[in-house]
mmCIF file of C-alpha atoms in Angstrom:
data_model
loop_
_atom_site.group_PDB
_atom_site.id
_atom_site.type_symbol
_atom_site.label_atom_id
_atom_site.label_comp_id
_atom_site.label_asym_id
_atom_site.label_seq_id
_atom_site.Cartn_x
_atom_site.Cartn_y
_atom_site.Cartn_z
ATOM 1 C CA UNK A 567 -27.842 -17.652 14.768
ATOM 2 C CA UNK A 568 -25.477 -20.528 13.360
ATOM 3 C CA UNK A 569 -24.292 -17.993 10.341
ATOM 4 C CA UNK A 570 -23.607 -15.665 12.985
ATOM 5 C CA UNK A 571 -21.184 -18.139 15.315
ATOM 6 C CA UNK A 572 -19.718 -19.107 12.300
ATOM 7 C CA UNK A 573 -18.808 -15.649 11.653
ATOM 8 C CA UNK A 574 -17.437 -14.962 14.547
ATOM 9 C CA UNK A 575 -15.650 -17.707 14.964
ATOM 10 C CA UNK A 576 -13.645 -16.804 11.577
ATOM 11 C CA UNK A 577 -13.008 -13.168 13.056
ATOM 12 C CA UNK A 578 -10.539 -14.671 15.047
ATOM 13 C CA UNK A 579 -8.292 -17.041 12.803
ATOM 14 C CA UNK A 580 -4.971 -18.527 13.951
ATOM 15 C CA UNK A 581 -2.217 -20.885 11.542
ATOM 16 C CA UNK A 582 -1.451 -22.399 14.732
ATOM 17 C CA UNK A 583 -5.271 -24.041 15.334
ATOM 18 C CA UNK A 584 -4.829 -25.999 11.844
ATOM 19 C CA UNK A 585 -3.301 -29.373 10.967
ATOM 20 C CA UNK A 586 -0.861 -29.042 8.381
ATOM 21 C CA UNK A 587 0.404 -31.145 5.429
ATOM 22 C CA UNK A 588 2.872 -31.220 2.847
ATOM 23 C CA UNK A 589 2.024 -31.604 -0.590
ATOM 24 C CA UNK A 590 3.782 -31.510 -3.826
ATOM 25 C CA UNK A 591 3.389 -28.136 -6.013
ATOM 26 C CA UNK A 592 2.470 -30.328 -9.140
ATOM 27 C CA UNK A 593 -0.243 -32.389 -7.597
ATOM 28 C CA UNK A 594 -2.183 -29.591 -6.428
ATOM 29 C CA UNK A 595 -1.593 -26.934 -8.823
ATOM 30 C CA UNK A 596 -1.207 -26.409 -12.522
ATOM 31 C CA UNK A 597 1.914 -24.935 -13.579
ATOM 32 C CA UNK A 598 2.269 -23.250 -17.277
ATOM 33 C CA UNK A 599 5.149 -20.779 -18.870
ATOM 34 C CA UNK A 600 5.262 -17.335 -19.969
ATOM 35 C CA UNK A 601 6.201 -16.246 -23.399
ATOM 36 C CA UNK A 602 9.616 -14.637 -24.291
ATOM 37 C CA UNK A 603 8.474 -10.748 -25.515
ATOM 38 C CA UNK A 604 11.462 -8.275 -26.001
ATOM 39 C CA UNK A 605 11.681 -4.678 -26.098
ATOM 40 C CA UNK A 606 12.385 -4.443 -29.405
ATOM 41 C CA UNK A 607 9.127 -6.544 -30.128
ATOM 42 C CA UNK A 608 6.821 -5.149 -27.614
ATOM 43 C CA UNK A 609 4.278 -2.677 -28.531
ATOM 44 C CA UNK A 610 3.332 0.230 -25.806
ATOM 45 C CA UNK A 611 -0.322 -0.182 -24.596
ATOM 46 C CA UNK A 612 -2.091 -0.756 -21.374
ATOM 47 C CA UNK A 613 -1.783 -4.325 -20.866
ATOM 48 C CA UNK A 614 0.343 -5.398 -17.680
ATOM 49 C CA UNK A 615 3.445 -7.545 -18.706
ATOM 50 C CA UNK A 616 4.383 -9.777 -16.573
ATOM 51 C CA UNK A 617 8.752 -10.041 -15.765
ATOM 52 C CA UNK A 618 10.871 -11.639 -13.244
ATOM 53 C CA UNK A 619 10.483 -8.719 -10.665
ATOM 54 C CA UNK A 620 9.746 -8.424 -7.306
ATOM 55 C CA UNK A 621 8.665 -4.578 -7.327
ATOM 56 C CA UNK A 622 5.683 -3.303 -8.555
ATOM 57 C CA UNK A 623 3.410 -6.708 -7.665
ATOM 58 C CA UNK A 624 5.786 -7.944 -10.907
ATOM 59 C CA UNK A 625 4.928 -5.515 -13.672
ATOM 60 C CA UNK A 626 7.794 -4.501 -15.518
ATOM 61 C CA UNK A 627 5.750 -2.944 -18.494
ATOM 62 C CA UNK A 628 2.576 -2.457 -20.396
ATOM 63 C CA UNK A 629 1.928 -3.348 -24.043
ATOM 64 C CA UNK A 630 -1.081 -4.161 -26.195
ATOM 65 C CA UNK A 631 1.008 -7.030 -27.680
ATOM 66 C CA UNK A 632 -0.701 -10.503 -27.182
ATOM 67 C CA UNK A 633 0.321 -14.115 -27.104
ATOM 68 C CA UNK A 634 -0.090 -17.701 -25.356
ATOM 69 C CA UNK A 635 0.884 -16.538 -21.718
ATOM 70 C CA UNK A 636 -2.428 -14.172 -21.792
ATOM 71 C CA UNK A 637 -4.019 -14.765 -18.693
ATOM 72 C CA UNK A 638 -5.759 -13.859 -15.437
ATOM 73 C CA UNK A 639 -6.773 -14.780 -12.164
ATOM 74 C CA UNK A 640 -3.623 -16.497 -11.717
ATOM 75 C CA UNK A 641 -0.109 -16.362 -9.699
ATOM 76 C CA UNK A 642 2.722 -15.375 -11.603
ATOM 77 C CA UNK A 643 5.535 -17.230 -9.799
ATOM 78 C CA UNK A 644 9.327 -16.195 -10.362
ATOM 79 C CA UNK A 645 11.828 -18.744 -11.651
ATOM 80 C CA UNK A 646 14.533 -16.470 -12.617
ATOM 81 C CA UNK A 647 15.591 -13.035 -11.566
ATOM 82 C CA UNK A 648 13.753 -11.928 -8.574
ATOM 83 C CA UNK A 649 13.579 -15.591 -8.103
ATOM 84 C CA UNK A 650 10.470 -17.451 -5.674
ATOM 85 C CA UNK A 651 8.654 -14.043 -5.605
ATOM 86 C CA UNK A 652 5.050 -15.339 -6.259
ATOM 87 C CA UNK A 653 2.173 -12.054 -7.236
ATOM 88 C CA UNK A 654 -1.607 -12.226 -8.066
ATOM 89 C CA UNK A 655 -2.789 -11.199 -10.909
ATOM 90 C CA UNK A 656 -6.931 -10.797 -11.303
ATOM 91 C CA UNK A 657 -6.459 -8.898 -14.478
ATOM 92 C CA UNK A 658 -5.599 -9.534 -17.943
ATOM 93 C CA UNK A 659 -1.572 -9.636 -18.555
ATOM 94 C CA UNK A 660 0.878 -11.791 -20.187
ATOM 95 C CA UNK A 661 3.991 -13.357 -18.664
ATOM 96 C CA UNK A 662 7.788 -13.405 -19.941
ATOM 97 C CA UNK A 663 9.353 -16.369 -19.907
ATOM 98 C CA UNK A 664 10.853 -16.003 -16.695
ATOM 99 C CA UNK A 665 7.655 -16.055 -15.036
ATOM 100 C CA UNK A 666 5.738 -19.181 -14.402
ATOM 101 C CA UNK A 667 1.557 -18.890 -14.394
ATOM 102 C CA UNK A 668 0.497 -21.038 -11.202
ATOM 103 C CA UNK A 669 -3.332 -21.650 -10.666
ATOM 104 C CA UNK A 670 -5.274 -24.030 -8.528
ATOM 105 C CA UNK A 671 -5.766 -27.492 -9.789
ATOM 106 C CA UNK A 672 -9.259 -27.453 -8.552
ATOM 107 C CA UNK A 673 -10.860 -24.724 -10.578
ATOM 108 C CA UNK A 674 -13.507 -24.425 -7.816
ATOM 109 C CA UNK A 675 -11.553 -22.755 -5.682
ATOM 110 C CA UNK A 676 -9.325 -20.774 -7.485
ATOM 111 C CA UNK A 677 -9.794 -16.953 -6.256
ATOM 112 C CA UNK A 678 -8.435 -13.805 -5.055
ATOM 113 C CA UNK A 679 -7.805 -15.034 -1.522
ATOM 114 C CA UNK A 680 -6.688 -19.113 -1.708
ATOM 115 C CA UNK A 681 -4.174 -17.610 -4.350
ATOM 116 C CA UNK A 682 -2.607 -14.893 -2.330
ATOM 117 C CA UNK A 683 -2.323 -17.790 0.842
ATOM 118 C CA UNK A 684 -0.556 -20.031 -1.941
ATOM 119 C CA UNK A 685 1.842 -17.182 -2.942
ATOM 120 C CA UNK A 686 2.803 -16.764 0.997
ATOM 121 C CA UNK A 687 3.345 -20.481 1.225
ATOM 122 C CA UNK A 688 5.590 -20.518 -2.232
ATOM 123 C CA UNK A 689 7.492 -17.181 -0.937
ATOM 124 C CA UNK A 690 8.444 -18.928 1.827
ATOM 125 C CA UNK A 691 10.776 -21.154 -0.399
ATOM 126 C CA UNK A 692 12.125 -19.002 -2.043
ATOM 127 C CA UNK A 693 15.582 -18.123 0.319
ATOM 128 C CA UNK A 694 16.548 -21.900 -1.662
ATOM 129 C CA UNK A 695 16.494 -20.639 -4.694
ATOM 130 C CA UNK A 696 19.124 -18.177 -6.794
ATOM 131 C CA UNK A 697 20.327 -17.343 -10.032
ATOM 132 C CA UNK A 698 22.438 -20.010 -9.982
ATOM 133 C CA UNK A 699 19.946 -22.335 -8.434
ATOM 134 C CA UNK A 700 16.459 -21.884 -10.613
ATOM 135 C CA UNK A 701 13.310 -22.179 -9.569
ATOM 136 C CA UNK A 702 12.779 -23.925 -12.881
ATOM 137 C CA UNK A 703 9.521 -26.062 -14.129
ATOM 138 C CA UNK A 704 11.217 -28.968 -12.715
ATOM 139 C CA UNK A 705 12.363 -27.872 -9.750
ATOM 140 C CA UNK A 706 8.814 -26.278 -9.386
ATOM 141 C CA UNK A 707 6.875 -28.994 -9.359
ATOM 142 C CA UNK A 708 8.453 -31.364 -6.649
ATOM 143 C CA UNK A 709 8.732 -28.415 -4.399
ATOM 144 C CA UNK A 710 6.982 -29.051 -1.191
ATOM 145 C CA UNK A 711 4.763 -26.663 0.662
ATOM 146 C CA UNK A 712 2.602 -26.565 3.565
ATOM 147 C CA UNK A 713 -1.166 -26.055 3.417
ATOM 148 C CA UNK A 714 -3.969 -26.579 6.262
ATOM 149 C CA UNK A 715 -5.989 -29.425 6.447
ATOM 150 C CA UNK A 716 -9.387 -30.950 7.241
ATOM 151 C CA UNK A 717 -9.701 -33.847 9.765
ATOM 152 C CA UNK A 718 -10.460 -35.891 6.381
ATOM 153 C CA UNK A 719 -6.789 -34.552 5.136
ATOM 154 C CA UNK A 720 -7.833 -32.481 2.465
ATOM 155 C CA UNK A 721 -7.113 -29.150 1.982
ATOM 156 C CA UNK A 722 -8.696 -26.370 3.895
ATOM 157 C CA UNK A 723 -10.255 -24.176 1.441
ATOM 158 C CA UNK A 724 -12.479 -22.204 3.577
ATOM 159 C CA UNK A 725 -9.918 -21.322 6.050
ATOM 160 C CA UNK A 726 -7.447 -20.013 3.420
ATOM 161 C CA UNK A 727 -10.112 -17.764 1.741
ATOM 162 C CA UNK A 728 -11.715 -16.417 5.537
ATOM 163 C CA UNK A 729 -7.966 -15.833 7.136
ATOM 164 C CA UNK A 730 -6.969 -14.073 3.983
ATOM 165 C CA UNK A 731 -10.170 -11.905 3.888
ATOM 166 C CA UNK A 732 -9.124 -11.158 7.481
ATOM 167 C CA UNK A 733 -5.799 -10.039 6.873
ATOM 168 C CA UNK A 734 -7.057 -8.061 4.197
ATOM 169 C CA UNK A 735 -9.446 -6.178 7.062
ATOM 170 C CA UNK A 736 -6.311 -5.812 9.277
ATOM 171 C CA UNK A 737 -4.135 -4.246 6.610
ATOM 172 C CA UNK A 738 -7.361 -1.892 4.989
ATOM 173 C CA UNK A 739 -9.563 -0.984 8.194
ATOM 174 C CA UNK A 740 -6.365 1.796 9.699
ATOM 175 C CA UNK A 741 -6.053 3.053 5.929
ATOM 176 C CA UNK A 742 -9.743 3.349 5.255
ATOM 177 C CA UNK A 743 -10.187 5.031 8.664
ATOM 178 C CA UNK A 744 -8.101 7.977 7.789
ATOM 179 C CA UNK A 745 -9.064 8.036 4.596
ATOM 180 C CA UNK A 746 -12.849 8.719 6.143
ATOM 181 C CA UNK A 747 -11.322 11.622 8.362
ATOM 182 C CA UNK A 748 -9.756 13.375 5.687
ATOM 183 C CA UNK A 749 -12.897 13.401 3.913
ATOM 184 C CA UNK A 750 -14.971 14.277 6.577
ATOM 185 C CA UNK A 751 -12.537 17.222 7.029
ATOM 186 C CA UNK A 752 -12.451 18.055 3.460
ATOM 187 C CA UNK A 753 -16.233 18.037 3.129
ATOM 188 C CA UNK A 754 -17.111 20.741 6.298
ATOM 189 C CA UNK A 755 -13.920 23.032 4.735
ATOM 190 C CA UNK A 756 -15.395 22.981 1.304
ATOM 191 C CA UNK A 757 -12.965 20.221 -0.128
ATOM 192 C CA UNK A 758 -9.632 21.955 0.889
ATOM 193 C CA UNK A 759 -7.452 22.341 4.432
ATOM 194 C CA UNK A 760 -7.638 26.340 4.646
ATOM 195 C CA UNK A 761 -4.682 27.836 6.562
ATOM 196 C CA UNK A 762 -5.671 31.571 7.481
ATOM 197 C CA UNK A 763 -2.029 34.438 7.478
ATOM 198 C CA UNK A 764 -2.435 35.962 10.799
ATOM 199 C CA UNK A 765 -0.759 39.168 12.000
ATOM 200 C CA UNK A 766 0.906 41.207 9.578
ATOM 201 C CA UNK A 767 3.826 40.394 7.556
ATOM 202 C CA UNK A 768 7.442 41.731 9.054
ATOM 203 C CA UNK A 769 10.824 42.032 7.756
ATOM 204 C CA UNK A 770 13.843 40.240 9.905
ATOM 205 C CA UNK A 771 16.773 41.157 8.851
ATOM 206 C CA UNK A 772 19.393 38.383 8.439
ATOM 207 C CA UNK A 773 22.925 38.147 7.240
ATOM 208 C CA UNK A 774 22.631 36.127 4.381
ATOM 209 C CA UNK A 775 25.372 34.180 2.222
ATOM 210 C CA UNK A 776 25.217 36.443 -0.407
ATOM 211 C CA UNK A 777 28.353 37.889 -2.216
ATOM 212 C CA UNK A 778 28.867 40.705 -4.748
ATOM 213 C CA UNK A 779 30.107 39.129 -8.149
ATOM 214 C CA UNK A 780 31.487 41.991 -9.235
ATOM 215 C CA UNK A 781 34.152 42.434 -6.009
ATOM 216 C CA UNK A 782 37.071 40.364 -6.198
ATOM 217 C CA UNK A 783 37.167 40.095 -2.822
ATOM 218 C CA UNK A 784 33.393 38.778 -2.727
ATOM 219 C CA UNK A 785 32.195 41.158 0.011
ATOM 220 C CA UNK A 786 29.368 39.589 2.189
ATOM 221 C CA UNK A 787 25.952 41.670 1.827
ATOM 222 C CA UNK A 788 22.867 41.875 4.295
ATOM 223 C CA UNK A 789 19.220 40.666 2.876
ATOM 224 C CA UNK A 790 16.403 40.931 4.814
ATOM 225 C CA UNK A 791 13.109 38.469 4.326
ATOM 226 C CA UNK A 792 9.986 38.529 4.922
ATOM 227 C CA UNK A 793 8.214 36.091 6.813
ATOM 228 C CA UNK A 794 4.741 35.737 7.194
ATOM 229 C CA UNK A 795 3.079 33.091 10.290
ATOM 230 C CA UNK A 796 0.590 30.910 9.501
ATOM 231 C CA UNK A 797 -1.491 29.264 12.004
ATOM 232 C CA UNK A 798 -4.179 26.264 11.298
ATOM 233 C CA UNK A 799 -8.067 27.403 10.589
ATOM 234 C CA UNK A 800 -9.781 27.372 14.176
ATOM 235 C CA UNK A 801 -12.166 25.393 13.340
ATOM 236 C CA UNK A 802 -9.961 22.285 11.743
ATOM 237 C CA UNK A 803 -8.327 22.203 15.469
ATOM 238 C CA UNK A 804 -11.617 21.325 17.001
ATOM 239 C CA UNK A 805 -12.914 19.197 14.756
ATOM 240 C CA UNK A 806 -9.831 17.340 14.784
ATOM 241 C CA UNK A 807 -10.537 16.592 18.329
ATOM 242 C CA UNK A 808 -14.354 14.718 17.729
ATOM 243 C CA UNK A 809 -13.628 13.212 14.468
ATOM 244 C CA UNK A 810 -12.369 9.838 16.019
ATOM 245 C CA UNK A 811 -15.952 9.522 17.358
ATOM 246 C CA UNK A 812 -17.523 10.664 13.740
ATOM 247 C CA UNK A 813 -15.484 8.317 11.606
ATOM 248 C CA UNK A 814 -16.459 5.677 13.724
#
């Protein structure tokens, strides 16, 4: 019964019922640099690399070429370019020197969901920074952000992960719910939407703007089309109606 009230009561998070602080990047993080790769060095392979993007959760490439910024698990934090956007990366990639690789000081807690709330607390900084104002290691490290707090002022760590996870839910539960009806469709129609011709094909004729090459003068013609009418498979229109209460 206590799991359960627990539960609930993190189905229902809010920033505005924490306490808040302000720390220092550098004393709660670890902060570590890419590795300069060019093009003209980099070998093609499957291996995300890491640039100073903000498209594409910061992949500008893929190589099988390795070196010292081989990581994972870990925020890959612009300081150039695209400067202040901050991505997760769970899988294996290495970093460009542009990039800084940003993980929690306290290994305990360094996961998918405390490292996305840091990026959103670092991306909030980042309208300071510019090309000509870096978000360099320096810089970096005395950069203050906000994090939530225990009455004992230490950091939160359970209410970053659970209002994270719930996010997550908010974002995935619409897409997985279509997803569902489309393959609950798919599956009665035998894995494709059918749309059955009805009535019989007829020719409309229609002037058209087509002109004869060969006249100088470029005399319009008349073409006539044929147009066929489609209309959805019965039986698609009423399952469409009930498949709210399937899905569900």
């Amino acid at each position: 019964m206590k799991a359960q009230k627990t539960e609930d009561k993190m189905d229902n998070l809010s920033l505005d019922s924490r306490n808040w602080k302000e720390f220092f990047l550098e004393d709660v993080v670890s902060i570590n640099g890419g590795k300069r790769l060019t093009k003209a060095d980099m070998q093609f392979g499957n291996m995300p690399f890491i640039g100073a993007s903000e498209l594409n959760n910061g992949i500008t490439a893929f190589t099988c070429s390795i070196n010292e910024s081989l990581d994972n698990n870990v925020l890959g934090v612009n300081y150039n370019g695209s400067v202040g956007f901050a991505f997760y990366h769970p899988y294996r990639a290495i970093f460009s020197d542009d990039v800084k690789r940003i993980k929690w000081k306290n290994s305990l807690h360094n996961n998918r969901y405390t490292l996305l709330f840091l990026a959103s607390m670092i991306g909030q900084q980042k309208c300071k920074y510019a090309y000509g104002y870096k978000f360099n290691s320096q810089r970096m490290k005395r950069q203050k952000i906000l994090l939530p707090i225990q009455p004992n002022n230490t950091i939160d760590w359970a209410f970053m992960e659970a209002y994270m996870k719930q996010k997550e839910q908010q974002i995935l539960k619409p897409t997985i719910y279509k997803l569902c009806k489309q393959l609950i469709v798919n599956d009665i129609l035998g894995g494709v939407n059918c749309y059955a011709p009805i009535g019989k094909p007829f020719a409309s004729p229609k002037f058209l703007p087509r002109y004869n090459e060969v006249s100088v003068l470029k005399k319009l013609t008349i073409g006539t089309d044929k147009l066929h009418m489609y209309h959805q498979h019965l039986s698609i229109m009423v399952l469409t109606d009930s498949l709210e209460t399937m899905a569900a």
